[in-house]
Coordinates of C-alpha atoms and ligand atoms in Angstrom, one line a residue:
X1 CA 113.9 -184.0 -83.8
X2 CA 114.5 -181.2 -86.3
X3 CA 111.3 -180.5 -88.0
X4 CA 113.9 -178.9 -91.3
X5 CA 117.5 -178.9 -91.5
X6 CA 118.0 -175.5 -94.0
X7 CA 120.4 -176.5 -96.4
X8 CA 122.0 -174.1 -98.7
X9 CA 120.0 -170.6 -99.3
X10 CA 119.6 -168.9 -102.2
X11 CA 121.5 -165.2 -102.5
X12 CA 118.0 -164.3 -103.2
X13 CA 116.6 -165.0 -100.2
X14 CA 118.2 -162.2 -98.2
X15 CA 116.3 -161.6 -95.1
X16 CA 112.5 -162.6 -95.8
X17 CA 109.6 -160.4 -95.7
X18 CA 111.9 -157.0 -94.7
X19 CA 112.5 -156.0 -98.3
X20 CA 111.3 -152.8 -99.1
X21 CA 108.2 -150.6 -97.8
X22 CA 105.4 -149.8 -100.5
X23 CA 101.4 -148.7 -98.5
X24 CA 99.1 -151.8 -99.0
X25 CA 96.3 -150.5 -101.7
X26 CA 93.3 -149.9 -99.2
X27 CA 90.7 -152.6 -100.2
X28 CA 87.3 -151.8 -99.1
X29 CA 85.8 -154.8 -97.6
X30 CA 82.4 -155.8 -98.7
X31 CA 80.2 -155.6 -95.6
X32 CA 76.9 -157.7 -95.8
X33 CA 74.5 -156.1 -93.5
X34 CA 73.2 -159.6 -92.1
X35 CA 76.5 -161.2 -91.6
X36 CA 77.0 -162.2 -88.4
X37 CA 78.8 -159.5 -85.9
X38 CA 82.0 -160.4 -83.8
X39 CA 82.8 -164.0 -84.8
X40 CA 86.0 -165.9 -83.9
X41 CA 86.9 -168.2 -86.7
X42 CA 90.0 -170.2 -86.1
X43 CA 91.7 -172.4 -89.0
X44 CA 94.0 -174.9 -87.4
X45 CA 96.1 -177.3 -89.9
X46 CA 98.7 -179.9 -88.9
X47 CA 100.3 -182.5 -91.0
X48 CA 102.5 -185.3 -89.4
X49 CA 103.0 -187.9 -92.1
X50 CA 103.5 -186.7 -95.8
X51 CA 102.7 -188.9 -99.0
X52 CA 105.7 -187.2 -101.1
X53 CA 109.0 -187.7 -100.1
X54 CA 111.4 -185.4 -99.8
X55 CA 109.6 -184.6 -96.5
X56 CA 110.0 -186.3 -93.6
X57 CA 107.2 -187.0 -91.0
X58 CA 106.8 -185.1 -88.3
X59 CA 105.4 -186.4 -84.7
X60 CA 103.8 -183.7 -83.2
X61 CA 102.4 -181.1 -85.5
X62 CA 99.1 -182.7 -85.3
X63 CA 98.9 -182.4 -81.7
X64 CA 100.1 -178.7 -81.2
X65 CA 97.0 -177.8 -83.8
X66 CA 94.8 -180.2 -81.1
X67 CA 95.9 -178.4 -78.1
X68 CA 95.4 -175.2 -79.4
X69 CA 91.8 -176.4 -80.3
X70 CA 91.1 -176.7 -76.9
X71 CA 92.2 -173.3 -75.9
X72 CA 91.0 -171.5 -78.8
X73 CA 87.6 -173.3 -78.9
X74 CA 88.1 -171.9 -74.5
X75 CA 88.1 -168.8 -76.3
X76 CA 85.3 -168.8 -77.9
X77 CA 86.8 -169.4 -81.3
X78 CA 84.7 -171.4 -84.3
X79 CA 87.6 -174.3 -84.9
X80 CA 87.5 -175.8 -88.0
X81 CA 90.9 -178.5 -87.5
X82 CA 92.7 -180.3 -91.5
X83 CA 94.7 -182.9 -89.9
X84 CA 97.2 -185.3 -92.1
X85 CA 95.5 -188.1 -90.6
X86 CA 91.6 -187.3 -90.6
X87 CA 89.8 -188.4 -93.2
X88 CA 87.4 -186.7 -96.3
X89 CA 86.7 -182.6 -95.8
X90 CA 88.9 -182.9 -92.3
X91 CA 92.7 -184.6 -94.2
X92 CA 94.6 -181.6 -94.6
X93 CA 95.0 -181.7 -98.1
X94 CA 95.6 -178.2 -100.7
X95 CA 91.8 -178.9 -102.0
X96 CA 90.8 -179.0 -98.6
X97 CA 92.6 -175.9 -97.6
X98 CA 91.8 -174.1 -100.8
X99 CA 88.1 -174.6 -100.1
X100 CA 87.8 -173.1 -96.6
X101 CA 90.5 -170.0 -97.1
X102 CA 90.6 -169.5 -101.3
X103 CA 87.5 -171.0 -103.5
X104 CA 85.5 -167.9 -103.5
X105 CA 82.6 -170.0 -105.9
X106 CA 79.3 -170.4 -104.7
X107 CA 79.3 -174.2 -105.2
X108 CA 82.1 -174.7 -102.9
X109 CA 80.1 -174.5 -99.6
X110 CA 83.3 -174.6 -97.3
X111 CA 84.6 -171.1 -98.2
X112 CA 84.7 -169.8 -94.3
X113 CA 85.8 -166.2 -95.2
X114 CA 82.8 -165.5 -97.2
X115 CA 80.2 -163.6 -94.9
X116 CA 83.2 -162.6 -92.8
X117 CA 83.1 -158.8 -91.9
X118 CA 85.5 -156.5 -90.5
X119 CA 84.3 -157.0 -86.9
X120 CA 85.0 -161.0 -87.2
X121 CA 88.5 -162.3 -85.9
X122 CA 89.9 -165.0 -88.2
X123 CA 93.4 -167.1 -86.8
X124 CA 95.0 -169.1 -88.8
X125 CA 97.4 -171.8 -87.5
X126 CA 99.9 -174.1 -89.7
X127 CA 101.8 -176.8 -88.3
X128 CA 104.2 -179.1 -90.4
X129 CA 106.6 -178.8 -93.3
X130 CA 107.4 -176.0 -95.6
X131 CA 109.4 -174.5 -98.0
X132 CA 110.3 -170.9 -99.5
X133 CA 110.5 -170.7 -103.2
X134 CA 111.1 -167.8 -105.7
X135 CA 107.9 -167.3 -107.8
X136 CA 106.5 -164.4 -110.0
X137 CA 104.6 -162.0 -108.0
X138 CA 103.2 -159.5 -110.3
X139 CA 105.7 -160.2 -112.8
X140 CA 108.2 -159.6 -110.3
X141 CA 110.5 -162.6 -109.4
X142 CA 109.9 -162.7 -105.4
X143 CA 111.0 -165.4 -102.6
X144 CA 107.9 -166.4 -100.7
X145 CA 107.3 -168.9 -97.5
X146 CA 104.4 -172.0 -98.6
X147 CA 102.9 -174.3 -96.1
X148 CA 102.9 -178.0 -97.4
X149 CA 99.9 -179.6 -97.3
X150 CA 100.0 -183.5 -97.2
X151 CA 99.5 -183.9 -100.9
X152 CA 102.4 -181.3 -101.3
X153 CA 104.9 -181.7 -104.0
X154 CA 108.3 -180.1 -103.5
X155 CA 109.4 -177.0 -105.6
X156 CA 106.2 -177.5 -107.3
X157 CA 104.4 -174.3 -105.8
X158 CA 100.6 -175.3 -107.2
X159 CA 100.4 -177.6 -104.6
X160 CA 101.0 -175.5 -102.0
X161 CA 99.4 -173.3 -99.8
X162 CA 101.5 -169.7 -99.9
X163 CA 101.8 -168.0 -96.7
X164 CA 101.1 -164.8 -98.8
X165 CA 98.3 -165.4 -100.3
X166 CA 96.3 -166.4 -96.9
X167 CA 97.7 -162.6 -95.9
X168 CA 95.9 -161.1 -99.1
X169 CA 93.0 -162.9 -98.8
X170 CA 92.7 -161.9 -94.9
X171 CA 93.5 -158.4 -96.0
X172 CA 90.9 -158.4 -98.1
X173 CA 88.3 -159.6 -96.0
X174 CA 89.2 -157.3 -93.4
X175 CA 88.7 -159.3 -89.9
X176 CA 91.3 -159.0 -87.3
X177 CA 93.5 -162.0 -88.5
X178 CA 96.6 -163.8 -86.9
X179 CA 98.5 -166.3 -88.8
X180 CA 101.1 -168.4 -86.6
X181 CA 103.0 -170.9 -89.0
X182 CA 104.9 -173.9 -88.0
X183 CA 106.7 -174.8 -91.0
X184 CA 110.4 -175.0 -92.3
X185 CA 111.8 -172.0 -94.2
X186 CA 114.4 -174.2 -96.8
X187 CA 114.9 -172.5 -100.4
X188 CA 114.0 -174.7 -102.5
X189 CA 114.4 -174.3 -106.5
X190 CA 111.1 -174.0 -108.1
X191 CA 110.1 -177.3 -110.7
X192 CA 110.7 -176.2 -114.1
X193 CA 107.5 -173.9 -115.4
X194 CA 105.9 -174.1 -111.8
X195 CA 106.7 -170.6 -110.6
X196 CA 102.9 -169.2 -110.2
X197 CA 100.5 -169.5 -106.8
X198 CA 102.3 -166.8 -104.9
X199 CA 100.3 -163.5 -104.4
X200 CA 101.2 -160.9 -102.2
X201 CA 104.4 -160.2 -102.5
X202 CA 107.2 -159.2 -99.5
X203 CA 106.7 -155.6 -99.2
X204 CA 103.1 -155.6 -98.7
X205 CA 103.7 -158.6 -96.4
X206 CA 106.1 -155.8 -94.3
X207 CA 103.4 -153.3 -94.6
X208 CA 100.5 -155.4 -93.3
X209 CA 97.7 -152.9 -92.0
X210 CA 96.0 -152.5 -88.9
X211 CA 94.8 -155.7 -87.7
X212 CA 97.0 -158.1 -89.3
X213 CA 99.7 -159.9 -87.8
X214 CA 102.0 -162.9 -89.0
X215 CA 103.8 -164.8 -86.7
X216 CA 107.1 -167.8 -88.1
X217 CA 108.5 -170.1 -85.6
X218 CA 111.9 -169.2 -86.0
X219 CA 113.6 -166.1 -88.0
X220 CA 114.9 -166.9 -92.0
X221 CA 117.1 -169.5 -91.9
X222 CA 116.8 -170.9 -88.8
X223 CA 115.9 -174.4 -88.3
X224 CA 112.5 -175.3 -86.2
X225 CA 112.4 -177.8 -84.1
X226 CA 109.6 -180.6 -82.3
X227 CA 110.7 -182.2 -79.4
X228 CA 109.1 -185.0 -77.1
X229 CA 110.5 -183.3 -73.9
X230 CA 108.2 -180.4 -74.1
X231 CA 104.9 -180.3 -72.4
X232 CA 104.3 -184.1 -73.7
X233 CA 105.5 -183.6 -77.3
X234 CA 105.5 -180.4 -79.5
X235 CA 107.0 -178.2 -81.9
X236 CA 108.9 -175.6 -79.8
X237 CA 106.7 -172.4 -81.0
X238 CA 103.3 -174.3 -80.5
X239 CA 104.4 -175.1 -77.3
X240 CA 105.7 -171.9 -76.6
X241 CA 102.3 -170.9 -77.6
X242 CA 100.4 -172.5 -75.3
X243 CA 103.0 -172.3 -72.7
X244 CA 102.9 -168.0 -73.6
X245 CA 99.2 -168.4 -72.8
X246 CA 98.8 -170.8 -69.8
X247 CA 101.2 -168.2 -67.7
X248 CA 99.8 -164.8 -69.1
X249 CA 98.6 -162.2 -67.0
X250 CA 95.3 -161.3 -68.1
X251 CA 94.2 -157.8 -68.5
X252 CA 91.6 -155.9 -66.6
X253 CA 89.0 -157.2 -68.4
X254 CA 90.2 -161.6 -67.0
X255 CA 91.4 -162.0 -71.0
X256 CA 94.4 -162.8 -72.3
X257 CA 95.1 -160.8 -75.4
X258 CA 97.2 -161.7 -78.3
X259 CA 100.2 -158.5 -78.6
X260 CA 100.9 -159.2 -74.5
X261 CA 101.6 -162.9 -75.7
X262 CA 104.6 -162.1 -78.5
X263 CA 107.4 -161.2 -75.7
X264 CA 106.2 -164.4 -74.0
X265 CA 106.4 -166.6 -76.9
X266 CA 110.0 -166.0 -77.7
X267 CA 110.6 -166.1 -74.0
X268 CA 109.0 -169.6 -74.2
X269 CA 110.7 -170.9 -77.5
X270 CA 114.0 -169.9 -76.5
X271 CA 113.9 -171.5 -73.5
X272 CA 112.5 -174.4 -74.5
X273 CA 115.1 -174.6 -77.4
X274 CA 117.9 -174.4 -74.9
X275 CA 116.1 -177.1 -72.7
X276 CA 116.3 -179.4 -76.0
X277 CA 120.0 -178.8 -76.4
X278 CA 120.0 -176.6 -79.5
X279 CA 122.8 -174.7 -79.3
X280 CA 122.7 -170.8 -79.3
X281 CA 122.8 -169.4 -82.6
X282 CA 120.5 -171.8 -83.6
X283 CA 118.0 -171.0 -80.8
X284 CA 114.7 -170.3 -82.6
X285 CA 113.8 -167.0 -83.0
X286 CA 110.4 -166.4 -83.6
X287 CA 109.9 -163.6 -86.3
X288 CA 106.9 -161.3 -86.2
X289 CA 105.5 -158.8 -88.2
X290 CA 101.8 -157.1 -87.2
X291 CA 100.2 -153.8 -85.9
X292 CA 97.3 -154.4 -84.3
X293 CA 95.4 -151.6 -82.6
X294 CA 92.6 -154.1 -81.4
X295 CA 93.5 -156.5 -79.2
X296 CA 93.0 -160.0 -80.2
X297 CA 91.6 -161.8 -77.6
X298 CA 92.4 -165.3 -77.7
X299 CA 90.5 -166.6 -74.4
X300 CA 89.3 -165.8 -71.0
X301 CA 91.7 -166.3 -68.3
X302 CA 88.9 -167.7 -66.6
X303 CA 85.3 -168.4 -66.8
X304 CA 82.9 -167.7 -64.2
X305 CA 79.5 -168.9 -63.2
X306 CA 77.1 -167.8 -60.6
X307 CA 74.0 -170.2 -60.1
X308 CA 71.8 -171.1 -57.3
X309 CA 72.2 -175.0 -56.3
X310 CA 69.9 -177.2 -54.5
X311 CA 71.7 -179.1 -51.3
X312 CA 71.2 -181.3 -48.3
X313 CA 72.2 -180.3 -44.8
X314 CA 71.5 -182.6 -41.5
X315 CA 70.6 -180.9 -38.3
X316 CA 70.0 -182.6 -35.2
X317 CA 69.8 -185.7 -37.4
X318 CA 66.7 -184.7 -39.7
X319 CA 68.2 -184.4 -43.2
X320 CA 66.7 -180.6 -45.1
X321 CA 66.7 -179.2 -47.9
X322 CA 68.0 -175.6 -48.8
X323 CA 69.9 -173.7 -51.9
X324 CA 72.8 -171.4 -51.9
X325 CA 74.5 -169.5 -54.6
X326 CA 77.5 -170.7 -55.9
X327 CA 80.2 -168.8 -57.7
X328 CA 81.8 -171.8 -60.2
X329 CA 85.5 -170.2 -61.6
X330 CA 86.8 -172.7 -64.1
X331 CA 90.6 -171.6 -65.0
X332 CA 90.9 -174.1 -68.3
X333 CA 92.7 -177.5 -68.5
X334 CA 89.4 -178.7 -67.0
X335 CA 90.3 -177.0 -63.4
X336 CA 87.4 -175.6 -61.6
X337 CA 86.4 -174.1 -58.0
X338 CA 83.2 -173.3 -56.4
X339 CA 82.5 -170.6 -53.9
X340 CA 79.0 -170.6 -52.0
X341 CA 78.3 -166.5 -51.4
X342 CA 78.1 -165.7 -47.7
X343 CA 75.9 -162.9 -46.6
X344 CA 77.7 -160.7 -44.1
X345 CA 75.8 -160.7 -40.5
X346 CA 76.5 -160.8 -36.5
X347 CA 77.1 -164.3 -34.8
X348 CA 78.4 -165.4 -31.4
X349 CA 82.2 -166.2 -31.7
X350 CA 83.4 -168.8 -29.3
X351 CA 81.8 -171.6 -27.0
X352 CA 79.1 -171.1 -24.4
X353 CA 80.4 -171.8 -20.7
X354 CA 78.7 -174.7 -20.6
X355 CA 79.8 -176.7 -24.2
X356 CA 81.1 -180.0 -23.2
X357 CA 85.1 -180.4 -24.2
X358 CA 85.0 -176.3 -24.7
X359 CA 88.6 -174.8 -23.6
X360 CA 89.6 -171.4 -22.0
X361 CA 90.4 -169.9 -25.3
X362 CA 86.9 -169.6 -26.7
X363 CA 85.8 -166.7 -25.2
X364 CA 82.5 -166.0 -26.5
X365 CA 81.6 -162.4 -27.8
X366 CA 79.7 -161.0 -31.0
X367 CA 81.5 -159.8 -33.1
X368 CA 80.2 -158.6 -37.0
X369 CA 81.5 -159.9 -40.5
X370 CA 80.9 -156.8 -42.2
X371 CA 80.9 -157.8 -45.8
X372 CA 79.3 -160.6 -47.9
X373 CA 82.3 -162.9 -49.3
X374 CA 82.5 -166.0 -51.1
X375 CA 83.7 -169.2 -49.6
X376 CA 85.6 -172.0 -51.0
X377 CA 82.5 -174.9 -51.1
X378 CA 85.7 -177.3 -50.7
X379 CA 88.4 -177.4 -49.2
X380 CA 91.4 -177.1 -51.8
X381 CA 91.8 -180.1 -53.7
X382 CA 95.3 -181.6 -54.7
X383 CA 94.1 -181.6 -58.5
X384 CA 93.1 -177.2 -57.8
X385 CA 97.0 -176.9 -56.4
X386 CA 98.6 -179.0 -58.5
X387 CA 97.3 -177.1 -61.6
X388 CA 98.6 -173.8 -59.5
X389 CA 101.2 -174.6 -57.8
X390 CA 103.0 -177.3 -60.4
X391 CA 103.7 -179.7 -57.7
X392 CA 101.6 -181.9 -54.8
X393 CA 103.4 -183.1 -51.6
X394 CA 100.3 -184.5 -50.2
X395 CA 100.6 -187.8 -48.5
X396 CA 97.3 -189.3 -49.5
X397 CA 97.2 -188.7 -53.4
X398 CA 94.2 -188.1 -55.1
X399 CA 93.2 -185.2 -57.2
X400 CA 89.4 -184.9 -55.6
X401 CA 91.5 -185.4 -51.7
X402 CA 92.3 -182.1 -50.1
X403 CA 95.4 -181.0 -50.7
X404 CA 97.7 -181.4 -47.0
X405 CA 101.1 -181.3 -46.1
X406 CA 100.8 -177.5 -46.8
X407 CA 102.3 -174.9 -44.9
X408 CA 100.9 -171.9 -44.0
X409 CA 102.8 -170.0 -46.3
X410 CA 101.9 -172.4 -49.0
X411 CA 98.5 -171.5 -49.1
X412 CA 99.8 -168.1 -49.2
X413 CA 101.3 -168.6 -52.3
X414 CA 98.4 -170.4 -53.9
X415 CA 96.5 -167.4 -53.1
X416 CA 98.8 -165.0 -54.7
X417 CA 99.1 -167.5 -57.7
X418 CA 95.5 -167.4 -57.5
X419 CA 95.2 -163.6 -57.6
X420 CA 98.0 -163.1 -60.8
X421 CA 95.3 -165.1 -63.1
X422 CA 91.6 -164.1 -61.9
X423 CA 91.4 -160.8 -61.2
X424 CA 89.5 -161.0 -57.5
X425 CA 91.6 -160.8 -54.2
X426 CA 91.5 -164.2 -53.2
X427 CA 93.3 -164.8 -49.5
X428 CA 92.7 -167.5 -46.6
X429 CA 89.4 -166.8 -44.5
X430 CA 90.1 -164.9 -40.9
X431 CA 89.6 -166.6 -38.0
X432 CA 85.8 -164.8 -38.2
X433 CA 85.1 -165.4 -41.4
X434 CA 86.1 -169.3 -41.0
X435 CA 83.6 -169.9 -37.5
X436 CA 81.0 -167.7 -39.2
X437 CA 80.8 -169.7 -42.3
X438 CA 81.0 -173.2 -40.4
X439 CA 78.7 -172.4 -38.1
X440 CA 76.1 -171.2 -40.5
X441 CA 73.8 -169.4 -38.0
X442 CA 74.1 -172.2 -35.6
X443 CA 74.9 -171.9 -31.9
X444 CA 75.4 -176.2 -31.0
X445 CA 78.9 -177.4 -30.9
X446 CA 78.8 -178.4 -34.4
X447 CA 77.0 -177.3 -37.2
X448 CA 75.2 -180.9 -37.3
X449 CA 73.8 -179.7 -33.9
X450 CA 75.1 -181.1 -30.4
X451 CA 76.9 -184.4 -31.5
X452 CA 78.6 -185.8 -34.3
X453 CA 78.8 -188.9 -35.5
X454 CA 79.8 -191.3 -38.4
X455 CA 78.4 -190.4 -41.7
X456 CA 78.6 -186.4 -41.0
X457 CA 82.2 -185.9 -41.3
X458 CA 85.1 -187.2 -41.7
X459 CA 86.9 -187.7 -38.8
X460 CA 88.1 -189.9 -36.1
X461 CA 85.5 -191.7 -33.8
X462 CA 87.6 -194.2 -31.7
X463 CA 86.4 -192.0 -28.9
X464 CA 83.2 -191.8 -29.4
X465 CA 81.6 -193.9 -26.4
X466 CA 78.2 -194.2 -28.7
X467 CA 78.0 -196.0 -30.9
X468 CA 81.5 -197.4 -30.5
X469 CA 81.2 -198.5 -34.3
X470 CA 84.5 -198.1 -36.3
X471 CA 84.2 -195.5 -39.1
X472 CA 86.2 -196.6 -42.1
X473 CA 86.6 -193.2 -43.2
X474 CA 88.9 -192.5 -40.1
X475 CA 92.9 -192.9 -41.5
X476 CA 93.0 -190.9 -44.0
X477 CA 91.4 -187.8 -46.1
X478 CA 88.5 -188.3 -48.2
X479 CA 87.3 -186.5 -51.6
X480 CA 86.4 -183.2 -50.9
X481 CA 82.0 -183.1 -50.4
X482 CA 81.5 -186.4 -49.4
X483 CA 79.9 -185.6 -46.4
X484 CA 76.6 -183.7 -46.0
X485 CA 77.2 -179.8 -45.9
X486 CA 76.6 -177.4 -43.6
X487 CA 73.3 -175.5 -43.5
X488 CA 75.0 -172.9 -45.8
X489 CA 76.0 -175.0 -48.5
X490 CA 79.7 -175.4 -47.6
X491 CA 81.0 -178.8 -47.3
X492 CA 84.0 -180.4 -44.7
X493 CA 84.3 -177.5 -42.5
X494 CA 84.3 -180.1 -39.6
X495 CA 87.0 -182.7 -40.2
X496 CA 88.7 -184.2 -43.2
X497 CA 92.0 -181.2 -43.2
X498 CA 91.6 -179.1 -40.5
X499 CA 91.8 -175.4 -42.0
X500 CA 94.9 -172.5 -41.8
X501 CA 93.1 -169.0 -41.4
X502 CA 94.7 -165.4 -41.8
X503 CA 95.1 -165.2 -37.9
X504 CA 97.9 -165.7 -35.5
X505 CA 97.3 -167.5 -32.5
X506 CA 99.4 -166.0 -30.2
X507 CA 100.3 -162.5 -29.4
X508 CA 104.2 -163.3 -29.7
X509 CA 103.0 -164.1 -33.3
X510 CA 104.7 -167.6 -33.5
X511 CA 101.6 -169.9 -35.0
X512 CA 98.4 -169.7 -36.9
X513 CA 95.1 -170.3 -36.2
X514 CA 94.1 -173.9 -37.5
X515 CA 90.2 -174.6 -37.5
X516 CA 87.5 -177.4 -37.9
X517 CA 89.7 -180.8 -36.9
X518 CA 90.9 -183.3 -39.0
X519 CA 90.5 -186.9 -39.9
X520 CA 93.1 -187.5 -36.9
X521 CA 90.8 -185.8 -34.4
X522 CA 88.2 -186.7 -32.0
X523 CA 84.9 -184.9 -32.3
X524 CA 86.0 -182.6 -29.6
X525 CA 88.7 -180.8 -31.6
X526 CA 85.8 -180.6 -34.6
X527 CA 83.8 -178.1 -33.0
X528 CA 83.3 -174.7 -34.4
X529 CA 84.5 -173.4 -31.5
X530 CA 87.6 -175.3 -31.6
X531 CA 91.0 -173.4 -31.6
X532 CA 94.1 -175.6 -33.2
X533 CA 97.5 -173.7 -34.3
X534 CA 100.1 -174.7 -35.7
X535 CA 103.7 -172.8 -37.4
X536 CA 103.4 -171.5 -40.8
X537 CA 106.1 -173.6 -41.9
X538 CA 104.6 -176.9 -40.4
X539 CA 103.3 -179.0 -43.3
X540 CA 101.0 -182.1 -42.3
X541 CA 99.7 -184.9 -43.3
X542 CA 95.9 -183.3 -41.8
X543 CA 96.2 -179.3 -42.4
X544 CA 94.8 -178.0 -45.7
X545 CA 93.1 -175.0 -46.1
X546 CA 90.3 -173.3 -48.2
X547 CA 90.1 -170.2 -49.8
X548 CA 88.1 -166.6 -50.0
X549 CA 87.5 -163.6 -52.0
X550 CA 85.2 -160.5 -51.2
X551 CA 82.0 -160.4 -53.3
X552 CA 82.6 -156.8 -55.2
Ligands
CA601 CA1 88.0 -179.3 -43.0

C-alpha cells in the first residue's frame, strides 16, 4: 500500500527545506500573565478517505492519529483528534484545521494556540495525503510541503494546510512544538492564479529556533508507505513512532523524551520498510530538522501509585479485616502490577520439630530481612509477561492466570526487561524474603493457620482425608487473587504456581529454590516451610514466579 507514488519532480524542488541559512527574526511572544503554565496540547489529524480525486484513500492514517492519542493523552497531553470520518468540529476539514491552529479572531472559539505561552508544549501530528507546490513566499517563488485536508483540492494551495505556516505560527507563539507529518511529498503544479497560502518560507524552516522541531516520514522524494503487516495496520513512520516509544529507555527521571526517540524512529521505519518489501533505495528515510534544548517529554515510561487498600485475610478459619499499602505501576497498553510494601523485621525460618509432613531441610533459625521491599501482590500474570516478554508458553492460557512453563532464567529475563523501563531494581524474592512475606508474622504451617482446605488456595486436595470433598479448582491454575490473601495483603503465596526465588538449593549449585506448592500439590508441599527445587532451565506446567524491588 503506497500512501504516494512521487511522479516526476520539478528541477525546482532540489532538496526541500536545506536551501540556504538566513537567522529567524526573533518574535517576542506575548505572555499573558494568567495563562495557564506548562500545558501539553497535542493536535492529531488523520484523513483516510478523500472527497477529491486525484487522491486515493488511505487505510490507516486515521488509526496511527488514534493510537498516538492514547499515548500522548498517557502523557499527559490535551488531544484534540480531526478525523476524515468524524463528523461537525471533529471531520478533518481546512476550516476545521484553520480554526484550532490559524483563525486568530475572537469569534472563532477553537483557536487552541491563543493563551499558549512559552512554557506550554504544542505537537502537532498529520497523517494522510500531501503535496509540495511552488508558491510566492514573500514575493519569492518557493517550493513548500501542504497537508491535504479531506476537502483538499489538488494544486490549488488555498485549500490546504502548509506545513510552513503551522511552523510560523508555532514560532510565533513560542511553546516547545513538534510537528510529525505523514503526508506524500509529490510536486505538483500549482492551479492557475492559486499560488498564495504558503508562509514561512525554506530557510527559516532550516533555521528553526530553539524548541522547534519538524519531523517528514521519509526524505524529498521518497515515497511513504501504510502497510497492514505492521503492528495491526499503519503508516510506516506512525508506527515507527509508536514502536520508537513502546521500546525507549526512559531517562532518570521514568520519561521518555522526544530527541532520544529520532535515532529510534528511523531505526523503526527502516526496518519496518524492509519487512514490507520495499526495496532499498526506497527505504523511507525519515527527515528531521529541530534543536531542542528542552526535552519534550512525550510520556511517562510508567505511572506509579501508592495507596493503602482494604483486604480480607482468614486465619484459623475466622475471616479479618486489615489494610496494606500497595505500590500500583501501570506500564501503558493497559498493563499494570501491584506490589504490597513489606516492612523489614525478624521471623523464624523453617519448620518447628514437631510440624506434621515437615522434612529435614527446614532447619529452623532467625534470621533478619533487613530492609523494607515491595512484593509482587500476584504472582506474574501471562497478560504482565506477555506485554514484556512478547511471547506466552503457558499451558493454561489466560491473561489474569499465572504465567508457568517459565524457567528460572525466564523470570530472569522478565526482571531485567522489567528493570530497562522502570527505573527500580526489580529481581525474584530470596528464599527469606519469599517465607517472610508468606508467612506474614505467622508461625502455623500455613499462613491460614494449621490446616488448609478448599476455598483458601488453590491447590490439590485428593489427599486431604477431611473433608474428602473434590475441589474443582484442583487441575489447573486459576486467575491470579482469587483466593483470600495472606494476613499481609499478598495473595497465592500457597498454591496456584509454586514460586522460583534467587536461591540455589544445593551447594553443587545445580537447582533453585521453588516455594509455596502448586495446583498439583497436596497441602503438605504448600507449607511455608516447604522447600521444592527444581533446574533453571525446567519450564512447567505449575512453576511461575513473582517479583520484588527494594523500597528506596
Ligand atoms: Ca503461588
Amino acid at each position: 500500500m503506497l500512501r504516494i507514488i512521487l511522479g516526476v519532480i520539478g528541477l525546482s524542488s532540489g532538496i526541500l527545506l536545506l536551501e540556504g541559512l538566513r537567522p529567524v527574526p526573533i518574535v517576542v511572544a506575548q505572555v499573558k500573565k494568567d495563562a495557564p503554565k506548562g500545558r501539553k496540547i497535542a493536535v492529531l489529524v488523520g484523513v483516510n478517505q478523500y472527497t477529491n480525486r486525484p487522491y486515493e484513500n488511505l487505510r490507516y492514517a486515521e488509526r496511527d492519529m488514534e493510537r498516538l492519542k492514547e499515548v500522548l493523552e498517557w502523557g499527559g497531553f490535551e488531544v484534540v483528534m480531526l478525523l476524515g470520518s468524524a463528523k461537525g468540529n471533529d471531520e478533518a476539514t481546512q476550516k476545521n484545521i484553520n480554526d484550532l491552529l490559524f483563525d486568530k479572531s475572537e469569534k472563532n472559539k477553537r483557536y487552541l494556540l491563543r493563551d499558549v505561552t512559552e512554557n506550554d508544549t504544542v505537537l502537532i501530528a498529520l497523517s494522510g495525503q500531501g503535496e509540495q507546490i511552488q508558491v510566492k513566499v514573500g514575493g519569492k517563488e518557493t517550493e513548500v510541503p501542504f497537508f491535504c485536508p479531506k476537502n483538499a483540492e489538488t494544486g490549488n494551495p488555498s485549500t490546504l494546510i502548509s506545513i510552513n505556516s503551522i511552523l510560523e505560527a508555532l514560532d510565533q507563539k513560542k511553546p516547545t512544538s513538534l510537528v510529525l507529518v505523514d503526508a506524500c511529498r509529490k510536486f505538483v503544479k500549482p492551479v492557475e492564479g492559486k499560488k498564495s497560502g504558503a508562509s514561512m518560507d525554506r530557510a527559516k524552516v532550516q533555521s528553526l529556533r530553539d524548541g522547534i522541531g519538524v519531523m517528514f516520514a521519509s526524505s524529498d522524494r521518497q515515497e511513504t508507505v501504510e502497510s497492514t503487516n505492521v503492528g495491526g495496520g499503519h503508516g510506516l513512520f506512525f508506527y515507527g513512532v509508536l514502536e520508537a516509544i513502546k521500546s525507549a529507555t526512559p531517562n532518570k527521571q521514568g520519561q521518555i523524551v522526544w530527541e532520544q526517540l529520532v535515532p529510534q524512529i528511523r531505526t523503526k521505519v527502516s526496518e519496518a520498510s524492509e519487512y514490507v518489501g520495499v526495496a532499498e533505495r526506497d527505504r523511507q528515510r525519515p527527515q528531521y530538522i529541530g534543536n531542542f534544548s528542552k526535552d519534550i517529554v512525550i510520556c511517562a515510561a510508567t505511572k506509579e501509585t501508592i495507596k493503602m487498600v482494604d483486604f480480607e485475610y482468614v486465619t484459623e478459619g475466622k475471616k479479618l479485616k486489615s489494610k496494606c499499602e500497595v505500590m500500583e505501576i501501570d506500564y501503558g497498553g493497559g498493563i499494570k502490577m501491584e506490589f504490597v510494601k513489606i516492612k523489614k523485621g525478624k521471623f523464624m525460618m523453617g519448620s518447628p520439630k514437631e510440624e506434621k509432613d515437615r522434612d529435614e531441610n527446614e532447619t529452623q533459625k532467625e534470621v533478619e530481612i533487613k530492609a523494607d521491599f515491595w512484593m509482587g501482590r500476584y504472582e506474574v500474570t501471562q497478560a504482565q509477561y506477555k506485554a514484556m516478554m512478547g511471547e506466552n508458553l503457558s499451558r493454561f492460557k489466560g491473561d489474569k492466570l499465572p504465567v508457568e512453563k517459565v524457567s528460572f532464567e525466564n523470570a530472569k529475563q522478565f526482571c531485567d526487561k522489567l528493570n530497562e523501563k522502570v527505573n527500580k531494581k526489580f529481581s525474584l524474592p530470596s528464599e527469606a524474603q519469599w517465607e517472610y512475606a508468606c508467612r506474614a508474622g505467622t508461625k502455623t504451617p500455613f499462613h491460614f493457620g494449621t490446616t488448609m482446605s478448599s476455598g483458601l488456595a488453590n491447590y490439590n486436595d485428593m489427599f486431604q482425608s477431611e473433608p474428602k470433598k473434590k475441589n474443582k479448582t484442583q487441575v489447573r491454575t486459576t486467575d491470579v487473587g482469587s483466593f483470600p490473601a495472606n494476613p499481609w495483603g499478598l495473595f497465592d503465596m500457597h498454591g496456584n504456581v509454586i514460586e522460583w526465588c534467587t536461591d540455589w538449593y544445593d551447594a553443587d549449585k545445580k537447582q533453585i529454590v521453588v516455594r509455596g506448592g502448586s495446583w498439583v500439590h497436596n497441602p503438605d508441599y504448600c507449607r511455608s516451610a516447604k522447600r521444592g527445587y527444581n533446574f533453571p532451565l525446567a519450564r512447567v506446567h505449575d512453576i511461575g514466579f513473582r517479583v520484588c524491588f527494594p523500597v528506596d
